[in-house]
Tab-separated table of C-alpha atoms in Angstrom:
chain	number	residue	atom	x	y	z
A	1	MET	CA	-11.200	8.483	-30.295
A	2	ASN	CA	-14.942	9.217	-30.377
A	3	LEU	CA	-15.279	12.166	-30.182
A	4	ASP	CA	-19.170	12.513	-28.897
A	5	SER	CA	-18.021	10.321	-26.053
A	6	THR	CA	-16.583	9.804	-22.723
A	7	PHE	CA	-13.225	8.369	-22.920
A	8	LEU	CA	-12.011	5.827	-19.714
A	9	SER	CA	-8.904	4.874	-19.479
A	10	VAL	CA	-7.626	1.762	-17.130
A	11	ASN	CA	-5.342	0.837	-14.998
A	12	ILE	CA	-4.695	-2.328	-12.670
A	13	SER	CA	-1.468	-2.543	-10.866
A	14	VAL	CA	-1.434	-6.099	-8.981
A	15	SER	CA	1.254	-4.956	-5.884
A	16	PRO	CA	3.774	-8.551	-5.635
A	17	PHE	CA	2.128	-9.188	-2.506
A	18	SER	CA	-1.514	-10.155	-2.582
A	19	THR	CA	-0.607	-13.392	-3.889
A	20	VAL	CA	0.258	-16.132	-0.746
A	21	ASP	CA	4.249	-15.867	-2.721
A	22	ARG	CA	5.734	-13.254	-3.572
A	23	LYS	CA	5.085	-12.734	-7.239
A	24	LYS	CA	5.781	-10.055	-9.684
A	25	ARG	CA	4.161	-8.876	-11.510
A	26	PRO	CA	5.240	-6.893	-15.093
A	27	ARG	CA	3.042	-3.749	-15.704
A	28	ASN	CA	3.031	-4.578	-19.163
A	29	ASP	CA	1.819	-8.849	-18.393
A	30	ARG	CA	-1.591	-9.943	-21.023
A	31	ARG	CA	-3.650	-10.608	-18.503
A	32	ILE	CA	-3.697	-7.343	-16.685
A	33	GLN	CA	-2.867	-5.633	-19.865
A	34	GLU	CA	-6.429	-7.877	-21.207
A	35	CYS	CA	-8.822	-7.385	-18.496
A	36	ALA	CA	-8.083	-3.481	-18.020
A	37	MET	CA	-9.081	-3.597	-21.733
A	38	SER	CA	-12.116	-5.895	-21.056
A	39	ILE	CA	-12.871	-3.322	-18.545
A	40	GLN	CA	-12.474	-0.255	-20.763
A	41	ARG	CA	-14.740	-2.066	-23.232
A	42	THR	CA	-17.575	-2.748	-21.051
A	43	PHE	CA	-17.913	0.101	-18.745
A	44	GLN	CA	-17.427	2.825	-22.304
A	45	GLU	CA	-20.642	1.121	-22.528
A	46	ALA	CA	-22.419	1.403	-19.520
A	47	ILE	CA	-21.211	4.954	-18.552
A	48	MET	CA	-23.934	7.734	-20.212
A	49	GLY	CA	-20.064	8.559	-22.544
A	50	HIS	CA	-22.963	11.481	-24.199
A	51	LEU	CA	-23.486	13.673	-21.921
A	52	HIS	CA	-19.477	14.219	-20.819
A	53	SER	CA	-17.986	14.074	-23.934
A	54	ARG	CA	-14.708	15.394	-24.630
A	55	THR	CA	-13.560	13.757	-21.130
A	56	GLU	CA	-11.124	10.949	-19.793
A	57	ILE	CA	-12.181	9.149	-17.136
A	58	VAL	CA	-9.100	7.990	-15.676
A	59	ILE	CA	-10.035	4.583	-13.587
A	60	SER	CA	-6.839	2.877	-11.775
A	61	LEU	CA	-7.403	-0.534	-9.661
A	62	HIS	CA	-5.386	-1.183	-7.773
A	63	VAL	CA	-4.662	-5.156	-6.623
A	64	LEU	CA	-4.076	-5.831	-2.456
A	65	ALA	CA	-4.788	-9.435	-1.547
A	66	GLN	CA	-6.188	-12.029	-4.041
A	67	ASP	CA	-7.683	-15.490	-3.987
A	68	GLY	CA	-9.985	-15.722	-6.693
A	69	GLY	CA	-12.308	-13.773	-8.366
A	70	PHE	CA	-9.367	-11.857	-9.391
A	71	PHE	CA	-11.593	-10.033	-12.546
A	72	ALA	CA	-14.322	-10.622	-11.501
A	73	ALA	CA	-13.307	-7.658	-8.409
A	74	CYS	CA	-12.366	-5.370	-10.225
A	75	ILE	CA	-15.040	-4.862	-12.591
A	76	ASN	CA	-17.179	-4.077	-8.931
A	77	ALA	CA	-13.822	-2.335	-7.548
A	78	THR	CA	-14.827	-0.176	-11.594
A	79	SER	CA	-18.132	-0.179	-11.437
A	80	LEU	CA	-18.100	1.793	-7.243
A	81	ALA	CA	-15.720	3.928	-7.653
A	82	LEU	CA	-17.606	5.425	-11.121
A	83	ILE	CA	-20.690	5.848	-9.076
A	84	ASP	CA	-18.402	7.415	-6.000
A	85	ALA	CA	-17.295	9.667	-8.451
A	86	GLY	CA	-20.750	10.087	-9.761
A	87	VAL	CA	-20.704	9.645	-13.063
A	88	PRO	CA	-23.725	8.816	-15.168
A	89	MET	CA	-24.518	5.031	-15.230
A	90	TYR	CA	-27.368	3.077	-16.978
A	91	ASP	CA	-26.803	1.107	-14.588
A	92	TYR	CA	-24.418	-1.822	-11.740
A	93	VAL	CA	-22.418	-3.399	-13.479
A	94	SER	CA	-22.202	-6.608	-11.114
A	95	ALA	CA	-19.617	-9.128	-12.174
A	96	CYS	CA	-18.806	-12.428	-10.733
A	97	SER	CA	-17.822	-15.889	-11.231
A	98	THR	CA	-18.540	-19.306	-11.056
A	99	ALA	CA	-16.030	-22.882	-11.445
A	100	LEU	CA	-17.626	-26.174	-13.111
A	101	TYR	CA	-16.434	-29.307	-10.781
A	102	ASP	CA	-16.761	-32.534	-11.805
A	103	SER	CA	-17.988	-31.200	-16.032
A	104	ILE	CA	-21.438	-31.736	-13.401
A	105	SER	CA	-21.280	-29.028	-9.701
A	106	PRO	CA	-21.273	-25.373	-10.588
A	107	LEU	CA	-19.646	-23.842	-7.961
A	108	LEU	CA	-20.400	-19.757	-7.060
A	109	ASP	CA	-16.812	-17.355	-6.205
A	110	PRO	CA	-14.462	-20.046	-6.990
A	111	ASN	CA	-11.365	-19.627	-4.626
A	112	ASN	CA	-7.771	-19.618	-6.279
A	113	ALA	CA	-7.320	-23.380	-5.638
A	114	GLU	CA	-10.030	-23.724	-7.531
A	115	GLU	CA	-9.777	-22.198	-10.014
A	116	SER	CA	-6.217	-22.905	-11.029
A	117	ASP	CA	-8.148	-26.970	-11.097
A	118	LEU	CA	-11.146	-26.494	-12.438
A	119	PRO	CA	-12.366	-24.112	-15.912
A	120	PHE	CA	-14.968	-21.785	-14.738
A	121	LEU	CA	-16.107	-18.271	-16.251
A	122	THR	CA	-16.328	-14.816	-15.415
A	123	VAL	CA	-19.771	-12.836	-16.310
A	124	ALA	CA	-21.184	-9.568	-16.239
A	125	THR	CA	-24.208	-8.190	-15.952
A	126	ILE	CA	-26.165	-4.790	-16.045
A	127	GLY	CA	-28.202	-3.725	-13.501
A	128	LYS	CA	-30.638	-7.658	-12.554
A	129	THR	CA	-30.740	-7.988	-16.220
A	130	GLU	CA	-30.604	-11.449	-18.435
A	131	LYS	CA	-27.617	-8.638	-20.125
A	132	VAL	CA	-24.844	-9.758	-20.485
A	133	SER	CA	-22.094	-7.525	-20.803
A	134	MET	CA	-18.600	-9.357	-21.033
A	135	LEU	CA	-18.542	-13.101	-19.989
A	136	LEU	CA	-14.926	-14.207	-20.871
A	137	LEU	CA	-14.367	-18.370	-20.461
A	138	GLU	CA	-10.719	-19.097	-20.960
A	139	SER	CA	-10.540	-23.284	-20.729
A	140	LYS	CA	-12.949	-25.458	-22.173
A	141	VAL	CA	-15.883	-26.406	-20.941
A	142	PRO	CA	-18.649	-28.857	-22.354
A	143	LEU	CA	-21.442	-27.275	-24.770
A	144	ASP	CA	-24.473	-28.217	-22.752
A	145	ARG	CA	-23.203	-27.218	-19.200
A	146	LEU	CA	-22.886	-23.484	-20.720
A	147	GLU	CA	-26.108	-22.458	-19.940
A	148	SER	CA	-26.442	-23.113	-16.342
A	149	LEU	CA	-23.017	-21.677	-15.889
A	150	ILE	CA	-24.350	-18.942	-17.422
A	151	ALA	CA	-28.030	-18.595	-15.248
A	152	VAL	CA	-25.936	-19.657	-11.569
A	153	THR	CA	-23.383	-16.835	-12.105
A	154	ILE	CA	-26.438	-13.772	-13.286
A	155	SER	CA	-27.458	-15.438	-10.253
A	156	GLY	CA	-24.638	-14.538	-8.223
A	157	CYS	CA	-24.008	-11.158	-10.264
A	158	HIS	CA	-27.002	-10.245	-9.457
A	159	SER	CA	-27.483	-10.842	-5.716
A	160	LEU	CA	-24.076	-8.493	-5.850
A	161	ARG	CA	-26.039	-5.901	-7.692
A	162	ASP	CA	-28.160	-5.875	-4.734
A	163	GLN	CA	-25.590	-5.841	-2.280
A	164	MET	CA	-23.960	-2.616	-3.738
A	165	ASP	CA	-26.683	-0.887	-4.346
A	166	ARG	CA	-26.818	-1.647	-0.357
A	167	GLN	CA	-24.265	-0.528	0.554
A	168	VAL	CA	-24.141	3.238	-1.900
A	169	ARG	CA	-27.634	3.730	-0.116
A	170	LYS	CA	-26.011	3.724	3.153
A	171	HIS	CA	-22.767	5.662	2.427
A	172	GLY	CA	-25.132	8.325	0.867
A	173	HIS	CA	-27.238	7.292	4.134
A	174	LEU	CA	-23.900	9.077	5.794
A	175	ARG	CA	-22.397	11.516	3.721
A	176	ILE	CA	-25.984	12.610	3.934
A	177	THR	CA	-26.293	12.577	7.441
A	178	LYS	CA	-22.877	14.083	8.675
A	179	ARG	CA	-23.360	17.456	5.994
A	180	SER	CA	-27.331	18.484	7.856
A	181	GLU	CA	-25.101	17.798	10.884
B	1	MET	CA	1.101	22.991	-6.940
B	2	LYS	CA	2.602	25.862	-9.924
B	3	TYR	CA	2.900	30.148	-7.436
B	4	SER	CA	3.801	32.592	-9.128
B	5	PRO	CA	7.180	34.457	-7.830
B	6	ALA	CA	4.858	36.813	-5.718
B	7	GLU	CA	4.100	34.428	-3.341
B	8	LEU	CA	6.794	32.200	-3.053
B	9	SER	CA	9.067	34.632	-1.718
B	10	TYR	CA	6.183	35.046	0.151
B	11	LEU	CA	6.433	31.580	1.459
B	12	LYS	CA	9.975	32.001	1.581
B	13	GLU	CA	10.039	35.137	3.730
B	14	SER	CA	7.643	33.689	6.945
B	15	LEU	CA	9.752	30.889	7.071
B	16	LYS	CA	12.799	32.440	6.164
B	17	ALA	CA	11.786	35.370	9.334
B	18	SER	CA	12.334	34.437	13.737
B	19	PRO	CA	10.379	32.549	14.755
B	20	PRO	CA	9.844	31.024	11.434
B	21	ILE	CA	5.343	30.892	10.395
B	22	ARG	CA	5.032	27.754	7.816
B	23	PRO	CA	1.439	28.474	6.158
B	24	ASP	CA	-0.432	25.887	8.184
B	25	ALA	CA	0.790	27.604	11.901
B	26	ARG	CA	2.784	24.235	12.773
B	27	LEU	CA	5.745	24.062	14.816
B	28	GLU	CA	9.049	23.038	13.029
B	29	THR	CA	8.429	20.114	14.957
B	30	GLN	CA	5.076	19.622	14.185
B	31	LEU	CA	3.315	16.934	11.007
B	32	ARG	CA	0.033	17.114	10.253
B	33	PRO	CA	-2.028	14.747	10.737
B	34	ILE	CA	-2.684	11.102	10.069
B	35	GLU	CA	-4.862	8.250	9.476
B	36	ALA	CA	-2.878	5.469	10.250
B	37	ILE	CA	-4.288	1.487	10.402
B	38	SER	CA	-2.006	-1.638	10.970
B	39	ASN	CA	-2.213	-5.561	9.680
B	40	ILE	CA	-4.904	-5.082	6.755
B	41	LEU	CA	-4.261	-7.639	4.046
B	42	PRO	CA	-4.566	-10.772	5.118
B	43	THR	CA	-1.814	-12.633	2.778
B	44	ALA	CA	1.158	-10.088	3.737
B	45	ASN	CA	3.341	-11.702	6.669
B	46	GLY	CA	2.782	-7.021	8.012
B	47	SER	CA	1.452	-4.514	6.344
B	48	ALA	CA	0.372	-1.410	7.286
B	49	ARG	CA	-1.375	1.926	5.337
B	50	ILE	CA	-1.208	5.026	6.698
B	51	ARG	CA	-2.992	8.416	4.961
B	52	ALA	CA	-1.665	11.435	4.413
B	53	SER	CA	-3.883	14.661	5.353
B	54	ASP	CA	-2.897	15.891	1.730
B	55	GLY	CA	-4.687	13.198	0.048
B	56	GLY	CA	-0.735	11.073	0.243
B	57	GLU	CA	-1.754	7.461	0.965
B	58	CYS	CA	1.037	4.418	1.323
B	59	ILE	CA	0.595	0.963	1.982
B	60	VAL	CA	3.086	-1.261	2.727
B	61	GLY	CA	3.409	-5.294	3.375
B	62	VAL	CA	5.732	-7.645	4.617
B	63	LYS	CA	6.405	-10.765	3.260
B	64	ALA	CA	8.866	-13.378	4.611
B	65	LYS	CA	10.310	-16.067	2.631
B	66	VAL	CA	12.629	-19.057	4.210
B	67	VAL	CA	16.710	-18.889	1.456
B	68	PRO	CA	19.485	-20.839	2.219
B	69	THR	CA	22.205	-17.420	4.345
B	70	SER	CA	24.408	-18.384	1.288
B	71	SER	CA	22.609	-17.025	-1.400
B	72	THR	CA	21.655	-13.623	-0.059
B	73	SER	CA	23.719	-11.231	0.352
B	74	GLU	CA	21.493	-9.083	1.388
B	75	LEU	CA	18.136	-9.676	4.233
B	76	ILE	CA	15.735	-7.711	3.074
B	77	ASN	CA	14.750	-6.131	-0.053
B	78	VAL	CA	12.750	-2.642	-0.382
B	79	ASP	CA	10.655	-2.262	-3.616
B	80	VAL	CA	9.059	1.054	-4.165
B	81	GLU	CA	5.871	1.002	-6.993
B	82	ILE	CA	4.341	5.373	-7.150
B	83	SER	CA	1.368	5.539	-8.777
B	84	GLY	CA	1.223	6.873	-12.062
B	85	LEU	CA	5.121	7.230	-12.351
B	86	LYS	CA	7.816	3.947	-14.876
B	87	GLU	CA	8.497	1.523	-12.954
B	88	ASN	CA	12.064	2.483	-12.948
B	89	ASN	CA	10.894	5.742	-12.253
B	90	SER	CA	14.724	7.714	-10.196
B	91	LEU	CA	12.400	8.686	-7.184
B	92	ALA	CA	11.547	5.278	-6.306
B	93	SER	CA	14.552	3.676	-6.956
B	94	THR	CA	15.839	6.399	-4.729
B	95	LEU	CA	13.277	5.596	-2.094
B	96	SER	CA	13.295	2.292	-3.178
B	97	SER	CA	17.660	1.655	-2.113
B	98	ILE	CA	17.506	4.790	0.993
B	99	PHE	CA	15.418	2.203	2.924
B	100	GLN	CA	17.111	-1.411	1.298
B	101	SER	CA	20.410	-0.320	2.481
B	102	THR	CA	19.560	1.265	6.045
B	103	LEU	CA	17.464	-1.892	7.447
B	104	ASN	CA	20.322	-3.652	6.039
B	105	SER	CA	22.951	-1.983	7.223
B	106	SER	CA	20.772	-3.188	11.367
B	107	GLN	CA	23.021	-5.138	12.135
B	108	SER	CA	20.530	-6.959	15.376
B	109	LEU	CA	17.276	-7.019	12.313
B	110	ARG	CA	19.967	-9.515	10.566
B	111	GLN	CA	20.400	-10.993	13.992
B	112	ARG	CA	16.593	-11.820	13.778
B	113	LEU	CA	16.033	-12.954	10.210
B	114	LYS	CA	18.420	-15.874	11.262
B	115	LEU	CA	16.463	-19.263	11.729
B	116	THR	CA	18.887	-21.741	11.786
B	117	SER	CA	23.361	-22.142	10.632
B	118	ARG	CA	22.207	-22.390	6.971
B	119	PHE	CA	18.285	-20.832	5.994
B	120	SER	CA	17.325	-17.104	6.972
B	121	PHE	CA	13.966	-15.657	6.259
B	122	LYS	CA	13.967	-13.041	4.242
B	123	LEU	CA	11.647	-9.840	3.929
B	124	PHE	CA	10.451	-7.970	1.622
B	125	ILE	CA	8.796	-5.239	1.870
B	126	ASP	CA	6.860	-3.364	-1.236
B	127	VAL	CA	5.735	0.091	-0.958
B	128	LEU	CA	2.870	1.321	-2.244
B	129	VAL	CA	2.303	4.777	-2.624
B	130	LEU	CA	-1.661	5.043	-4.184
B	131	SER	CA	-0.892	8.589	-3.976
B	132	ASN	CA	1.517	11.828	-2.089
B	133	GLN	CA	1.508	15.584	-3.299
B	134	SER	CA	4.454	16.297	-1.582
B	135	HIS	CA	8.046	14.559	-1.367
B	136	PRO	CA	6.864	11.487	-0.498
B	137	LEU	CA	10.345	9.877	1.518
B	138	GLY	CA	7.960	11.189	5.744
B	139	LEU	CA	5.426	9.511	5.059
B	140	VAL	CA	6.536	5.942	3.019
B	141	SER	CA	8.884	5.534	6.712
B	142	LEU	CA	5.976	5.876	8.458
B	143	THR	CA	4.343	3.904	6.506
B	144	ILE	CA	7.094	1.112	6.384
B	145	TYR	CA	7.213	1.950	10.264
B	146	LEU	CA	4.345	0.371	11.535
B	147	ALA	CA	4.435	-2.313	8.612
B	148	LEU	CA	7.646	-3.505	10.271
B	149	LEU	CA	5.627	-3.396	14.235
B	150	SER	CA	2.841	-5.436	12.709
B	151	THR	CA	5.190	-8.762	11.328
B	152	LYS	CA	5.197	-11.929	12.469
B	153	LEU	CA	7.085	-14.667	11.905
B	154	PRO	CA	5.988	-17.978	12.056
B	155	LEU	CA	7.889	-19.784	14.781
B	156	LEU	CA	10.455	-22.508	14.309
B	157	THR	CA	9.967	-26.077	15.253
B	158	SER	CA	12.758	-27.858	13.758
B	159	SER	CA	16.393	-27.562	15.331
B	160	THR	CA	18.086	-24.479	15.079
B	161	ASP	CA	21.588	-26.353	14.813
B	162	ASP	CA	21.580	-27.864	11.426
B	163	SER	CA	25.629	-27.089	10.815
B	164	LYS	CA	26.240	-30.820	10.462
B	165	ALA	CA	23.086	-32.262	8.504
B	166	GLU	CA	21.149	-30.183	6.098
B	167	GLU	CA	17.045	-29.726	7.164
B	168	VAL	CA	15.171	-27.533	5.937
B	169	PRO	CA	13.309	-25.733	8.910
B	170	VAL	CA	9.916	-26.539	10.098
B	171	PHE	CA	7.524	-24.285	11.586
B	172	HIS	CA	4.725	-24.303	13.564
B	173	ASP	CA	0.807	-24.963	12.998
B	174	ASP	CA	-0.937	-22.267	14.637
B	175	TRP	CA	-0.301	-18.272	13.495
B	176	ASP	CA	-1.376	-18.051	17.281
B	177	GLN	CA	2.555	-19.521	18.057
B	178	ALA	CA	4.279	-16.785	15.468
B	179	ARG	CA	6.914	-15.015	17.202
B	180	PRO	CA	6.376	-10.398	16.651
B	181	LEU	CA	9.149	-9.503	14.254
B	182	CYS	CA	9.366	-6.038	16.591
B	183	ASP	CA	9.563	-6.048	20.210
B	184	ILE	CA	7.503	-3.049	20.798
B	185	PRO	CA	9.770	-0.881	22.020
B	186	VAL	CA	9.546	0.712	25.285
B	187	THR	CA	8.249	3.911	26.335
B	188	GLN	CA	10.324	6.861	27.126
B	189	SER	CA	8.892	6.468	31.079
B	190	ASP	CA	10.327	3.101	31.084
B	191	SER	CA	13.732	3.223	28.542
B	192	SER	CA	15.557	1.819	31.159
B	193	LYS	CA	14.235	-1.365	31.294
B	194	LYS	CA	15.662	-1.577	27.326
B	195	SER	CA	18.907	-4.493	26.899
B	196	ASP	CA	20.930	-4.539	24.432
B	197	SER	CA	18.970	-6.892	22.483
B	198	HIS	CA	15.799	-4.597	22.101
B	199	TRP	CA	15.049	-3.332	18.128
B	200	THR	CA	12.871	-0.961	17.272
B	201	PRO	CA	12.627	-0.238	12.958
B	202	PRO	CA	14.808	3.163	11.367
B	203	LEU	CA	12.437	6.513	11.112
B	204	ILE	CA	13.440	7.913	8.608
B	205	LEU	CA	12.608	12.029	9.029
B	206	LEU	CA	12.263	14.299	6.377
B	207	MET	CA	12.870	18.215	6.713
B	208	ALA	CA	12.722	20.693	4.879
B	209	VAL	CA	15.846	23.610	4.978
B	210	VAL	CA	14.528	27.335	4.256
B	211	GLY	CA	17.174	30.680	5.205
B	212	GLU	CA	18.571	28.374	8.738
B	213	ASN	CA	16.229	27.280	10.071
B	214	ILE	CA	13.990	24.234	9.329
B	215	PHE	CA	10.802	21.398	8.841
B	216	ILE	CA	10.592	18.392	9.969
B	217	ASP	CA	7.677	16.856	7.095
B	218	PRO	CA	7.620	19.586	4.697
B	219	THR	CA	4.212	20.236	2.606
B	220	ASN	CA	4.463	21.349	-1.258
B	221	ALA	CA	4.529	25.266	-1.668
B	222	GLU	CA	7.489	24.899	1.522
B	223	GLU	CA	9.849	21.896	-0.606
B	224	GLN	CA	9.616	24.265	-3.008
B	225	VAL	CA	11.193	27.413	-1.736
B	226	ALA	CA	13.480	24.614	0.338
B	227	SER	CA	17.384	25.355	-0.069
B	228	THR	CA	17.360	21.248	-0.050
B	229	GLY	CA	16.068	18.454	1.846
B	230	LEU	CA	16.917	17.268	5.000
B	231	PHE	CA	16.933	13.977	6.131
B	232	ILE	CA	17.786	11.856	9.557
B	233	SER	CA	17.341	7.908	11.110
B	234	TRP	CA	15.850	7.683	14.113
B	235	SER	CA	16.730	4.373	15.685
B	236	ASN	CA	16.243	2.530	19.323
B	237	GLY	CA	16.033	5.525	21.194
B	238	SER	CA	18.839	7.563	19.238
B	239	ILE	CA	19.625	9.055	15.935
B	240	SER	CA	21.377	7.352	13.810
B	241	ALA	CA	22.764	7.254	10.518
B	242	PRO	CA	22.328	7.722	7.549
B	243	LEU	CA	22.068	11.704	7.059
B	244	ARG	CA	22.166	12.570	4.022
B	245	THR	CA	20.826	15.811	2.073
B	246	LEU	CA	18.552	14.756	-0.757
B	247	ASP	CA	17.159	16.941	-3.448
B	248	ILE	CA	13.241	18.259	-3.241
B	249	GLY	CA	12.580	19.796	-6.096
B	250	SER	CA	13.557	22.529	-4.145
B	251	THR	CA	13.825	25.870	-7.539
B	252	ASP	CA	16.099	27.147	-6.117
B	253	PRO	CA	18.614	24.137	-3.957
B	254	GLN	CA	22.128	25.676	-2.290
B	255	GLY	CA	23.657	23.889	0.596
B	256	ILE	CA	23.322	23.674	4.604
B	257	SER	CA	25.402	25.910	7.310
B	258	SER	CA	26.363	23.739	10.318
B	259	THR	CA	23.779	25.757	12.203
B	260	VAL	CA	21.273	24.096	9.918
B	261	LEU	CA	22.832	21.246	11.147
B	262	SER	CA	22.633	20.442	14.556
B	263	LYS	CA	19.196	22.830	14.548
B	264	ALA	CA	17.692	19.120	12.575
B	265	TYR	CA	19.545	17.127	14.915
B	266	SER	CA	17.670	18.840	18.103
B	267	ILE	CA	14.590	19.023	16.299
B	268	VAL	CA	14.862	14.651	15.545
B	269	GLU	CA	15.913	14.581	18.478
B	270	GLN	CA	13.283	15.911	20.279
B	271	CYS	CA	9.867	14.219	18.254
B	272	GLY	CA	11.796	11.074	17.603
B	273	GLN	CA	10.764	9.437	20.380
B	274	GLU	CA	7.228	10.953	20.634
B	275	ILE	CA	6.760	9.587	16.668
B	276	SER	CA	7.177	6.355	16.869
B	277	ASP	CA	6.062	5.908	20.593
B	278	SER	CA	2.656	7.307	18.884
B	279	LEU	CA	3.588	4.765	15.616
B	280	THR	CA	3.613	1.712	17.778
B	281	ALA	CA	0.099	3.225	20.145
B	282	VAL	CA	-1.578	2.373	16.548
B	283	TYR	CA	-0.764	-0.295	16.855
B	284	VAL	CA	-1.404	-1.482	19.566
B	285	GLN	CA	-4.095	-0.864	19.144
B	286	ASP	CA	-5.286	-2.361	15.889
B	287	GLU	CA	-3.928	-5.603	17.904
B	288	ASP	CA	-6.159	-5.294	20.873
B	289	ALA	CA	-8.946	-5.091	18.792
B	290	SER	CA	-8.143	-8.475	15.916
B	291	SER	CA	-7.503	-10.591	19.693
B	292	SER	CA	-11.406	-9.244	20.431
B	293	ASP	CA	-12.368	-10.296	17.230
B	294	PHE	CA	-12.597	-13.985	18.151
């Protein structure tokens, strides 16, 4: 453990009623554990950990409803929660997924049905840069398609970053006006 | 939270006094403020979220599944998960078993879940306690009540009599045709119209006993000085089984006297109807809001 930095611990719990068919997932499900680990590693780089050394930040994610984009939603929610908690970060971490249809056309933000049939990847970027902080690809994709797929996903991440920024500012404005009343 | 012996003794004396003084100046029959909303989950048949004023939060999702009646003995499955605690935690399993046995013992609920002579709906009630300061029983009960009120089951279009030939149940495609699981409870004013088939979910109310006094919806501090916890169920406008004592983390557990028991009865009789009416009002309001969206 690095004592000069903040330690992040991530717990994800997926509710049994989150999908169309009820399914109870054990808490030590391998896929979910992997997901938690990736989130921890991604955000370890995104937060200014040196400002809060010898500190643990516990991130609890509860998935109540899901229809595709599970991992991306977890990352975006973590990003917003850390901002709400006032943890210093370099920029927003926004994530998005894209599926490849018919080996040609990329489909942004696939739902559950599309995810189960098509290869898809999830990308997270820091701020409005082309810097990819996390990339997850669990299925086969033709190599020559990969670049366009990543490009589409990054543009999705950028528009999500704008959306999140708008909401954070709106919320901040609301809080300030409430305080001054 | 930890309190010093002096604080605990002061608290205990003021709660034992006649009339008792609660730290937040509540009446014995008064619940803490809550924030409730129903029908929040798109993938569940019914759902609700309740936030308590002490930061406690509970989410319940109800899902239904068609099963052959013969294959299962219990048509209602309750599963409680408390955030931050292990899955096989004793508090979570105690809560699951309390609600599971209370709901399964309701004959009219079983009747409502019956589809045909061979098939029934099985209800899966999944409870997620996101955070809790005091004992979560009361909070969970209110949330389950609201979630069951908002539960809708698809309308059966195939024949209800399949005793001669087995037939897989077929449902109406239109979700607007779905029938609610519960009848919207009649308010006290027109309770004369209540029919026998009328059913509303049971409410389980947790109380803390301090000396000869009893308090509904105890806070964490009140639980610590209580001699024991007690819960009584309220359903269809009257007190019903179960009535049980419960360990709510008291530092000095003791038995209860019969006067306390009759006090508890009168408290539940005073506020049971009011609580179920106000939760029904929340549901009706949410239902109106969601129907006006379209």
